[in-house]
Amino acid sequence: MVFKPESCRNEREVISKLIVSYLLPQLGYSPENWHQEVKIANLHLDFLTLVVPVLPFVSNRIRPPCIIIEARHPKEKLARQSRKLKRYLTKLNARYGVLTNGKKLRIYQRNIDDELRFVLECSVGEITKKINDIRAVLGKEKLIDSTQVSITKSAGEAVNQETSDMKVIAIYHNKGGVGKTTVSVNLGASLSRKGKKVLLIDMDAQANTTFATGLIKFQFDEDDDIIDNYVYHLLESGDFNFIPDIVRRSDAFNTPELDVVPSHINLIEHQEKLNKIAVSRSRLIVKLNQVRDTYDIVIIDTPPSRDLYAEIPLIAADYLIIPSDMKPFANQGLKNVINFVRQINEYREAISRGPLVILGVLPSKISTNSQYLKHTFPRQKNVVPERYNLPLMDSIIYERLPLANALSYTKRDEGDIPDPKSIFDFCKLKPMSSAEQAAEDFESLTSEVMDKIQ
């Protein structure tokens, strides 16, 4: 049975129709396994799920709740609710948290540091298709046998496998012109402004990210200071040319600046050589592991292709953002992205890495025309979860002129020397409402990304 999101008109129906009558039975739970409307101290939960048949919940029981489900009104945004869910999980020593507004479902796991790790997102209409994945995390058969195990022990084992919380995000779509570089550099700039230690890696031979961060200001070939030290040199050997040897600081791009592994037009010339070296596909993983204590977040801009230079970032990344202008070719290209990610996950499994987590399709370069937003855009968005079974991000990057002007900014008093800016620094140079709105778009995206990856 496929659940119909339109059947939930308010929060009460989200609880009764989606959670009680549909989701919990699908996961194997019966009424004696859960309690609703539990109030503990100053916490009032919309729903509390237990995986063992017990009397009404007592806060000091030896066995804590395994899953807390927070139901919201269908019109509410889930991204804003994760902090409250984190407080619930920490207070009640619960292992998993679920947020749903009757349209989307998000699953989180609490780790040893009481931080939330984003596990899975899908539309409610996709639950039937993804039920095996959801059961693998929240199913009664999986959790009922593990309620005696301490959450501290299991989370501690995970921490031992990875010495830091550095997150690697790939920005990919095999369709060009959908705003991958704009998203990569401005998301990195926004994260840097929030105090995160950010590394940008340009894996595209077009070197747009390298240009956008101010590293290509030369006018003549003889002044090219990148050709002998860029991302290719990072991949050509496991014995030398490590990230600290290749990385550069962005130049007058953002306040504060961020680290960049540049690319070069000559990158395309080396693909055949690297293709013959199987280990080249995993070298980036090794070299990123060496700087786990240096960076909080790594963002990799990728080429619009399905070749080696697209494979390497998706193999190394923890998360994937898929920018799309929502137009027919971009949406039709999502099928290619899905197949490509499936192939990447087969390789990741072979080298003992978990599957790539898709944060979602990000509406990018979206027209601000009111008629388009009212009539066409909603239909284009619906195609993503309904036809391609992919999550859709809440944030939207609108097509605003200052975004293009910021990355093409030049010093006209010095012979039109390129001097690209992040949208945030551009706002300081050219204060205008459209620039501020573009900056707000990226601040919203940054909040959503941080919410999902933490």
Short mmCIF file of C-alpha atoms in Angstrom, two decimals:
data_model
loop_
_atom_site.label_atom_id
_atom_site.label_comp_id
_atom_site.label_asym_id
_atom_site.label_seq_id
_atom_site.Cartn_x
_atom_site.Cartn_y
_atom_site.Cartn_z
CA MET A 1 0.00 0.00 0.00
CA VAL A 2 1.33 3.44 -0.98
CA PHE A 3 0.59 6.22 1.49
CA LYS A 4 -0.95 9.38 0.02
CA PRO A 5 0.49 12.56 1.60
CA GLU A 6 -2.64 14.56 0.77
CA SER A 7 -4.54 12.47 3.32
CA CYS A 8 -2.76 14.37 6.11
CA ARG A 9 -4.33 17.81 6.53
CA ASN A 10 -3.02 18.60 10.01
CA GLU A 11 -0.63 17.37 12.71
CA ARG A 12 -3.22 15.06 14.30
CA GLU A 13 -3.74 13.26 10.99
CA VAL A 14 0.03 12.97 10.49
CA ILE A 15 0.11 11.06 13.77
CA SER A 16 -3.01 8.94 13.32
CA LYS A 17 -2.87 8.19 9.61
CA LEU A 18 0.83 8.19 8.79
CA ILE A 19 2.55 7.11 12.00
CA VAL A 20 0.04 4.90 13.82
CA SER A 21 -1.85 3.33 10.93
CA TYR A 22 0.90 3.13 8.32
CA LEU A 23 4.54 3.60 9.33
CA LEU A 24 4.71 1.66 12.59
CA PRO A 25 2.95 -1.46 11.22
CA GLN A 26 5.31 -1.36 8.22
CA LEU A 27 8.24 -1.41 10.66
CA GLY A 28 6.79 -4.32 12.62
CA TYR A 29 5.54 -2.47 15.70
CA SER A 30 2.24 -3.21 17.42
CA PRO A 31 0.40 -0.94 19.92
CA GLU A 32 2.13 -2.48 22.93
CA ASN A 33 5.48 -1.31 21.56
CA TRP A 34 4.82 2.42 21.60
CA HIS A 35 3.31 5.27 23.57
CA GLN A 36 1.88 8.51 22.30
CA GLU A 37 1.80 12.02 23.83
CA VAL A 38 4.38 11.33 26.51
CA LYS A 39 5.26 14.24 28.78
CA ILE A 40 8.48 14.06 30.78
CA ALA A 41 9.56 17.04 32.87
CA ASN A 42 9.36 20.00 30.48
CA LEU A 43 9.35 17.83 27.35
CA HIS A 44 6.09 17.25 25.53
CA LEU A 45 6.54 14.88 22.61
CA ASP A 46 4.13 14.37 19.79
CA PHE A 47 5.07 10.72 19.70
CA LEU A 48 7.42 8.37 21.53
CA THR A 49 8.21 4.89 20.23
CA LEU A 50 9.58 2.06 22.37
CA VAL A 51 10.81 -1.25 20.99
CA VAL A 52 10.00 -3.43 23.98
CA PRO A 53 6.55 -4.12 25.52
CA VAL A 54 6.67 -2.05 28.70
CA LEU A 55 4.32 -0.11 30.93
CA PRO A 56 4.05 3.62 30.27
CA PHE A 57 7.46 5.17 29.92
CA VAL A 58 9.47 6.10 33.01
CA SER A 59 12.40 8.43 32.49
CA ASN A 60 14.84 6.46 34.64
CA ARG A 61 14.16 3.01 33.18
CA ILE A 62 17.21 0.93 32.30
CA ARG A 63 15.95 0.60 28.75
CA PRO A 64 15.63 4.01 27.05
CA PRO A 65 13.38 4.58 24.06
CA CYS A 66 15.06 3.60 20.81
CA ILE A 67 13.06 5.86 18.50
CA ILE A 68 11.44 9.24 19.03
CA ILE A 69 9.04 10.36 16.31
CA GLU A 70 8.21 14.05 16.08
CA ALA A 71 5.16 14.87 13.95
CA ARG A 72 4.64 18.34 12.51
CA HIS A 73 1.93 20.11 10.54
CA PRO A 74 2.16 19.50 6.76
CA LYS A 75 2.94 23.18 6.18
CA GLU A 76 5.88 23.24 8.60
CA LYS A 77 9.51 22.95 7.44
CA LEU A 78 11.38 19.99 8.92
CA ALA A 79 14.80 21.66 8.73
CA ARG A 80 13.87 23.92 11.65
CA GLN A 81 12.86 21.05 13.94
CA SER A 82 16.13 19.12 14.20
CA ARG A 83 17.46 21.12 17.16
CA LYS A 84 14.40 20.29 19.22
CA LEU A 85 14.66 16.65 18.17
CA LYS A 86 18.31 16.64 19.26
CA ARG A 87 17.25 17.93 22.70
CA TYR A 88 14.65 15.17 22.98
CA LEU A 89 17.11 12.43 22.02
CA THR A 90 19.74 13.70 24.42
CA LYS A 91 17.32 14.17 27.32
CA LEU A 92 15.79 10.73 26.90
CA ASN A 93 19.00 8.92 25.87
CA ALA A 94 17.26 7.74 22.68
CA ARG A 95 19.15 6.33 19.75
CA TYR A 96 17.11 7.39 16.69
CA GLY A 97 14.91 10.34 15.84
CA VAL A 98 12.32 10.70 13.09
CA LEU A 99 10.84 13.95 11.80
CA THR A 100 7.81 13.97 9.52
CA ASN A 101 5.24 16.52 8.37
CA GLY A 102 3.18 14.02 6.40
CA LYS A 103 5.05 14.94 3.22
CA LYS A 104 8.66 14.14 4.06
CA LEU A 105 10.35 11.73 6.42
CA ARG A 106 13.80 12.30 7.94
CA ILE A 107 15.76 9.87 10.10
CA TYR A 108 18.60 10.89 12.44
CA GLN A 109 20.93 8.98 14.75
CA ARG A 110 22.43 10.37 17.95
CA ASN A 111 26.14 9.71 18.42
CA ILE A 112 28.33 9.58 21.52
CA ASP A 113 28.82 13.37 21.48
CA ASP A 114 25.05 13.91 21.46
CA GLU A 115 25.23 15.22 17.91
CA LEU A 116 22.74 14.19 15.24
CA ARG A 117 23.91 12.25 12.20
CA PHE A 118 21.58 12.50 9.22
CA VAL A 119 20.73 8.97 8.05
CA LEU A 120 17.99 9.08 5.44
CA GLU A 121 15.36 11.31 3.84
CA CYS A 122 12.50 10.47 1.53
CA SER A 123 9.07 11.75 0.61
CA VAL A 124 6.21 9.99 2.38
CA GLY A 125 5.06 8.66 -0.95
CA GLU A 126 8.41 6.89 -1.32
CA ILE A 127 8.19 4.96 1.96
CA THR A 128 6.90 1.81 0.27
CA LYS A 129 9.81 1.84 -2.18
CA LYS A 130 12.35 2.52 0.56
CA ILE A 131 10.81 0.45 3.31
CA ASN A 132 13.68 -2.06 3.35
CA ASP A 133 16.18 0.77 3.87
CA ILE A 134 14.02 2.22 6.64
CA ARG A 135 13.56 -1.19 8.29
CA ALA A 136 17.33 -1.69 8.19
CA VAL A 137 17.60 1.32 10.51
CA LEU A 138 14.36 1.42 12.50
CA GLY A 139 12.72 -2.01 12.08
CA LYS A 140 11.57 -3.81 15.20
CA GLU A 141 13.52 -6.96 14.33
CA LYS A 142 16.73 -4.94 14.12
CA LEU A 143 16.28 -2.88 17.27
CA ILE A 144 14.51 -5.20 19.69
CA ASP A 145 17.59 -7.42 20.10
CA SER A 146 19.88 -4.47 20.67
CA THR A 147 18.05 -2.61 23.43
CA GLN A 148 20.39 -4.08 26.04
CA VAL A 149 23.42 -2.68 24.24
CA SER A 150 24.71 0.65 25.46
CA ILE A 151 24.48 3.48 22.96
CA THR A 152 27.78 4.75 24.32
CA LYS A 153 29.53 1.55 23.33
CA SER A 154 28.17 1.40 19.79
CA ALA A 155 28.82 5.06 19.13
CA GLY A 156 32.27 4.78 20.65
CA GLU A 157 33.18 2.01 18.24
CA ALA A 158 32.15 4.23 15.35
CA VAL A 159 34.31 7.07 16.67
CA ASN A 160 37.34 4.79 16.79
CA GLN A 161 37.00 4.12 13.07
CA GLU A 162 37.12 7.81 12.22
CA THR A 163 39.24 10.24 14.20
CA SER A 164 37.39 13.44 13.30
CA ASP A 165 34.10 14.78 12.07
CA MET A 166 35.34 16.15 8.74
CA LYS A 167 32.57 15.93 6.15
CA VAL A 168 33.13 15.65 2.40
CA ILE A 169 30.39 16.95 0.08
CA ALA A 170 30.41 16.45 -3.70
CA ILE A 171 28.42 18.84 -5.90
CA TYR A 172 27.44 16.86 -9.01
CA HIS A 173 25.05 16.68 -11.94
CA ASN A 174 25.97 15.29 -15.35
CA LYS A 175 24.06 18.20 -16.92
CA GLY A 176 26.15 21.34 -17.39
CA GLY A 177 24.98 24.86 -16.67
CA VAL A 178 22.96 24.06 -13.56
CA GLY A 179 25.06 26.13 -11.14
CA LYS A 180 27.46 23.58 -9.66
CA THR A 181 30.33 26.04 -9.37
CA THR A 182 28.15 28.85 -8.02
CA VAL A 183 26.82 26.48 -5.37
CA SER A 184 30.27 25.07 -4.54
CA VAL A 185 32.09 28.36 -4.02
CA ASN A 186 29.31 30.27 -2.25
CA LEU A 187 28.40 27.36 0.02
CA GLY A 188 32.10 27.14 0.91
CA ALA A 189 32.23 30.90 1.48
CA SER A 190 29.17 30.79 3.73
CA LEU A 191 30.54 27.91 5.78
CA SER A 192 33.85 29.76 6.16
CA ARG A 193 31.97 32.84 7.42
CA LYS A 194 30.41 30.62 10.08
CA GLY A 195 33.83 29.66 11.39
CA LYS A 196 34.18 26.32 9.60
CA LYS A 197 37.55 25.29 8.22
CA VAL A 198 36.72 24.72 4.56
CA LEU A 199 38.62 23.07 1.73
CA LEU A 200 37.38 23.48 -1.86
CA ILE A 201 38.59 20.94 -4.43
CA ASP A 202 38.17 21.71 -8.13
CA MET A 203 37.93 18.44 -10.08
CA ASP A 204 36.71 19.99 -13.32
CA ALA A 205 39.11 20.68 -16.20
CA GLN A 206 37.16 23.85 -16.94
CA ALA A 207 38.65 25.15 -13.65
CA ASN A 208 35.62 27.36 -12.94
CA THR A 209 35.97 27.02 -9.17
CA THR A 210 39.67 27.88 -9.44
CA PHE A 211 38.80 31.01 -11.41
CA ALA A 212 35.86 31.90 -9.13
CA THR A 213 38.04 31.88 -6.01
CA GLY A 214 40.50 34.35 -7.52
CA LEU A 215 43.37 32.02 -8.40
CA ILE A 216 43.49 32.75 -12.14
CA LYS A 217 44.36 36.42 -12.43
CA PHE A 218 47.15 36.08 -14.97
CA GLN A 219 46.65 37.26 -18.54
CA PHE A 220 49.42 35.35 -20.37
CA ASP A 221 50.59 31.71 -20.54
CA GLU A 222 54.04 32.54 -19.20
CA ASP A 223 52.45 33.84 -15.99
CA ASP A 224 50.52 30.60 -15.37
CA ASP A 225 51.53 29.58 -11.84
CA ILE A 226 49.03 26.71 -11.57
CA ILE A 227 50.05 24.32 -14.35
CA ASP A 228 52.79 22.65 -12.29
CA ASN A 229 50.85 22.26 -9.07
CA TYR A 230 47.13 21.46 -9.18
CA VAL A 231 44.65 18.64 -8.56
CA TYR A 232 46.21 16.26 -11.08
CA HIS A 233 49.41 16.24 -9.08
CA LEU A 234 47.37 15.25 -6.03
CA LEU A 235 46.12 12.17 -7.89
CA GLU A 236 49.20 11.05 -9.81
CA SER A 237 51.00 9.43 -6.87
CA GLY A 238 50.36 8.15 -3.39
CA ASP A 239 53.94 8.87 -2.31
CA PHE A 240 54.19 12.63 -2.84
CA ASN A 241 52.18 15.78 -3.61
CA PHE A 242 49.88 15.80 -0.60
CA ILE A 243 47.12 18.32 0.05
CA PRO A 244 49.33 20.76 2.02
CA ASP A 245 51.70 20.75 -0.98
CA ILE A 246 48.95 21.61 -3.48
CA VAL A 247 46.49 23.78 -1.55
CA ARG A 248 46.27 27.55 -2.03
CA ARG A 249 44.42 30.31 -0.26
CA SER A 250 41.61 31.98 -2.21
CA ASP A 251 42.62 35.46 -3.37
CA ALA A 252 40.38 38.41 -2.38
CA PHE A 253 37.36 36.15 -2.82
CA ASN A 254 35.77 35.96 0.61
CA THR A 255 36.08 37.17 4.18
CA PRO A 256 37.53 34.98 5.58
CA GLU A 257 39.33 33.28 2.69
CA LEU A 258 39.25 29.50 2.25
CA ASP A 259 41.65 26.81 1.06
CA VAL A 260 41.44 25.61 -2.55
CA VAL A 261 42.97 22.70 -4.45
CA PRO A 262 42.96 24.25 -7.94
CA SER A 263 42.33 22.67 -11.31
CA HIS A 264 43.72 23.44 -14.76
CA ILE A 265 42.62 23.09 -18.37
CA ASN A 266 45.42 20.53 -18.80
CA LEU A 267 43.69 18.15 -16.37
CA ILE A 268 41.86 16.54 -19.28
CA GLU A 269 45.18 15.54 -20.86
CA HIS A 270 46.03 13.25 -17.93
CA GLN A 271 42.82 11.25 -17.71
CA GLU A 272 44.03 8.35 -19.86
CA LYS A 273 47.15 7.94 -17.71
CA LEU A 274 45.18 7.97 -14.44
CA ASN A 275 42.57 5.59 -15.87
CA LYS A 276 45.26 2.96 -16.25
CA ILE A 277 46.09 3.18 -12.55
CA ALA A 278 43.23 1.57 -10.63
CA VAL A 279 44.34 2.98 -7.29
CA SER A 280 44.02 6.55 -8.60
CA ARG A 281 40.29 6.31 -7.89
CA SER A 282 40.89 6.02 -4.15
CA ARG A 283 43.95 8.24 -3.70
CA LEU A 284 41.84 11.24 -2.82
CA ILE A 285 40.34 9.29 0.09
CA VAL A 286 43.80 8.58 1.48
CA LYS A 287 45.00 12.14 1.10
CA LEU A 288 41.84 13.60 2.62
CA ASN A 289 42.24 11.29 5.62
CA GLN A 290 45.64 12.88 6.22
CA VAL A 291 44.02 16.30 6.77
CA ARG A 292 40.98 15.23 8.79
CA ASP A 293 42.17 17.34 11.71
CA THR A 294 42.73 20.38 9.48
CA TYR A 295 39.31 20.83 7.91
CA ASP A 296 35.71 20.63 9.04
CA ILE A 297 34.16 20.46 5.58
CA VAL A 298 35.48 19.59 2.13
CA ILE A 299 33.46 20.61 -0.94
CA ILE A 300 34.31 19.07 -4.32
CA ASP A 301 33.17 20.71 -7.54
CA THR A 302 32.80 18.08 -10.25
CA PRO A 303 32.64 18.01 -14.06
CA PRO A 304 29.32 17.46 -15.90
CA SER A 305 30.35 13.99 -17.02
CA ARG A 306 30.48 10.35 -15.98
CA ASP A 307 34.21 9.88 -16.38
CA LEU A 308 37.11 9.37 -13.97
CA TYR A 309 37.06 12.96 -12.75
CA ALA A 310 33.44 12.55 -11.73
CA GLU A 311 34.02 9.12 -10.20
CA ILE A 312 36.83 10.22 -7.88
CA PRO A 313 34.81 12.89 -5.99
CA LEU A 314 31.78 10.61 -5.56
CA ILE A 315 33.98 7.81 -4.27
CA ALA A 316 35.66 10.12 -1.76
CA ALA A 317 32.57 12.04 -0.62
CA ASP A 318 30.29 11.34 2.30
CA TYR A 319 27.40 13.34 0.87
CA LEU A 320 26.08 14.44 -2.52
CA ILE A 321 24.19 17.57 -3.53
CA ILE A 322 22.67 17.55 -7.03
CA PRO A 323 22.03 21.10 -8.31
CA SER A 324 19.32 21.28 -10.98
CA ASP A 325 17.59 24.13 -12.75
CA MET A 326 14.51 21.86 -12.85
CA LYS A 327 14.19 22.20 -16.61
CA PRO A 328 13.36 19.08 -18.66
CA PHE A 329 16.91 18.15 -19.70
CA ALA A 330 18.24 18.59 -16.17
CA ASN A 331 15.42 16.54 -14.68
CA GLN A 332 15.74 13.84 -17.34
CA GLY A 333 19.44 13.72 -16.56
CA LEU A 334 18.64 12.67 -12.98
CA LYS A 335 18.16 9.10 -14.22
CA ASN A 336 21.79 9.14 -15.38
CA VAL A 337 22.84 10.50 -11.99
CA ILE A 338 20.98 7.69 -10.21
CA ASN A 339 22.63 5.03 -12.35
CA PHE A 340 26.04 6.63 -11.89
CA VAL A 341 25.63 6.76 -8.11
CA ARG A 342 24.57 3.11 -8.15
CA GLN A 343 27.82 2.18 -9.94
CA ILE A 344 29.82 4.35 -7.54
CA ASN A 345 28.23 2.60 -4.57
CA GLU A 346 29.28 -0.79 -5.95
CA TYR A 347 32.87 0.42 -6.01
CA ARG A 348 32.54 1.98 -2.54
CA GLU A 349 31.29 -1.35 -1.19
CA ALA A 350 34.28 -3.11 -2.75
CA ILE A 351 36.65 -0.82 -0.81
CA SER A 352 34.58 -1.09 2.39
CA ARG A 353 32.95 2.33 2.22
CA GLY A 354 29.28 2.85 2.91
CA PRO A 355 26.93 4.14 0.22
CA LEU A 356 27.00 7.80 -0.78
CA VAL A 357 24.34 9.78 1.09
CA ILE A 358 22.28 11.98 -1.23
CA LEU A 359 21.36 15.18 0.63
CA GLY A 360 18.99 16.03 -2.19
CA VAL A 361 18.36 17.69 -5.50
CA LEU A 362 18.93 21.43 -5.02
CA PRO A 363 16.76 23.75 -7.12
CA SER A 364 19.36 26.10 -8.62
CA LYS A 365 19.28 28.98 -11.10
CA ILE A 366 15.53 29.23 -10.55
CA SER A 367 13.73 32.12 -12.21
CA THR A 368 12.07 34.64 -9.90
CA ASN A 369 9.22 35.20 -12.34
CA SER A 370 6.02 35.03 -10.31
CA GLN A 371 3.98 33.19 -12.96
CA TYR A 372 6.72 30.59 -13.38
CA LEU A 373 6.97 30.10 -9.62
CA LYS A 374 3.21 29.77 -9.34
CA HIS A 375 2.47 27.41 -12.23
CA THR A 376 5.55 25.68 -13.68
CA PHE A 377 8.06 25.39 -10.84
CA PRO A 378 5.83 23.30 -8.52
CA ARG A 379 5.27 20.75 -11.29
CA GLN A 380 8.99 20.62 -12.07
CA LYS A 381 9.80 20.04 -8.39
CA ASN A 382 7.25 17.26 -8.01
CA VAL A 383 8.93 15.31 -10.80
CA VAL A 384 12.05 14.80 -8.66
CA PRO A 385 10.56 12.65 -5.86
CA GLU A 386 7.68 11.20 -7.87
CA ARG A 387 9.47 10.10 -11.03
CA TYR A 388 13.09 9.81 -9.95
CA ASN A 389 12.66 8.84 -6.29
CA LEU A 390 15.19 11.42 -5.13
CA PRO A 391 14.90 13.73 -2.11
CA LEU A 392 14.37 17.42 -2.84
CA MET A 393 16.17 20.00 -0.72
CA ASP A 394 14.13 22.72 0.99
CA SER A 395 16.52 25.51 -0.04
CA ILE A 396 16.29 27.24 -3.42
CA ILE A 397 19.05 29.15 -5.21
CA TYR A 398 17.31 31.70 -7.37
CA GLU A 399 18.78 33.10 -10.57
CA ARG A 400 19.77 36.58 -9.47
CA LEU A 401 22.04 38.89 -11.47
CA PRO A 402 24.42 39.64 -8.55
CA LEU A 403 25.41 35.96 -8.40
CA ALA A 404 26.77 36.13 -11.95
CA ASN A 405 28.22 39.60 -11.45
CA ALA A 406 30.05 38.54 -8.30
CA LEU A 407 31.94 35.74 -10.04
CA SER A 408 32.71 37.88 -13.11
CA TYR A 409 33.74 40.96 -11.14
CA THR A 410 36.85 42.73 -12.50
CA LYS A 411 39.23 45.48 -11.48
CA ARG A 412 38.49 47.87 -14.31
CA ASP A 413 41.06 50.40 -13.19
CA GLU A 414 43.79 47.79 -13.65
CA GLY A 415 43.09 46.57 -17.16
CA ASP A 416 40.03 44.42 -16.46
CA ILE A 417 41.90 41.96 -14.25
CA PRO A 418 39.50 39.28 -12.92
CA ASP A 419 38.66 39.84 -9.26
CA PRO A 420 35.77 37.44 -8.50
CA LYS A 421 33.93 37.67 -5.20
CA SER A 422 31.71 35.49 -3.09
CA ILE A 423 28.14 36.76 -2.97
CA PHE A 424 28.82 37.88 0.61
CA ASP A 425 31.82 40.07 -0.23
CA PHE A 426 30.01 41.31 -3.35
CA CYS A 427 27.22 42.58 -1.10
CA LYS A 428 29.74 44.81 0.63
CA LEU A 429 30.97 46.21 -2.69
CA LYS A 430 27.55 46.59 -4.31
CA PRO A 431 24.86 46.90 -1.64
CA MET A 432 21.51 46.12 -3.25
CA SER A 433 18.45 44.15 -2.28
CA SER A 434 18.92 41.47 -4.96
CA ALA A 435 22.48 40.78 -3.75
CA GLU A 436 21.28 40.53 -0.17
CA GLN A 437 18.53 38.14 -1.25
CA ALA A 438 21.10 35.97 -3.05
CA ALA A 439 23.25 35.91 0.09
CA GLU A 440 20.20 34.91 2.13
CA ASP A 441 19.57 32.03 -0.31
CA PHE A 442 23.02 30.66 0.48
CA GLU A 443 22.67 31.24 4.20
CA SER A 444 19.49 29.16 4.06
CA LEU A 445 21.28 26.44 2.09
CA THR A 446 24.15 26.45 4.58
CA SER A 447 21.77 25.98 7.50
CA GLU A 448 20.05 23.09 5.76
CA VAL A 449 23.33 21.40 4.84
CA MET A 450 24.72 21.76 8.36
CA ASP A 451 21.47 20.43 9.76
CA LYS A 452 21.61 17.34 7.55
CA ILE A 453 25.29 16.46 7.89
CA GLN A 454 25.46 16.94 11.64
#
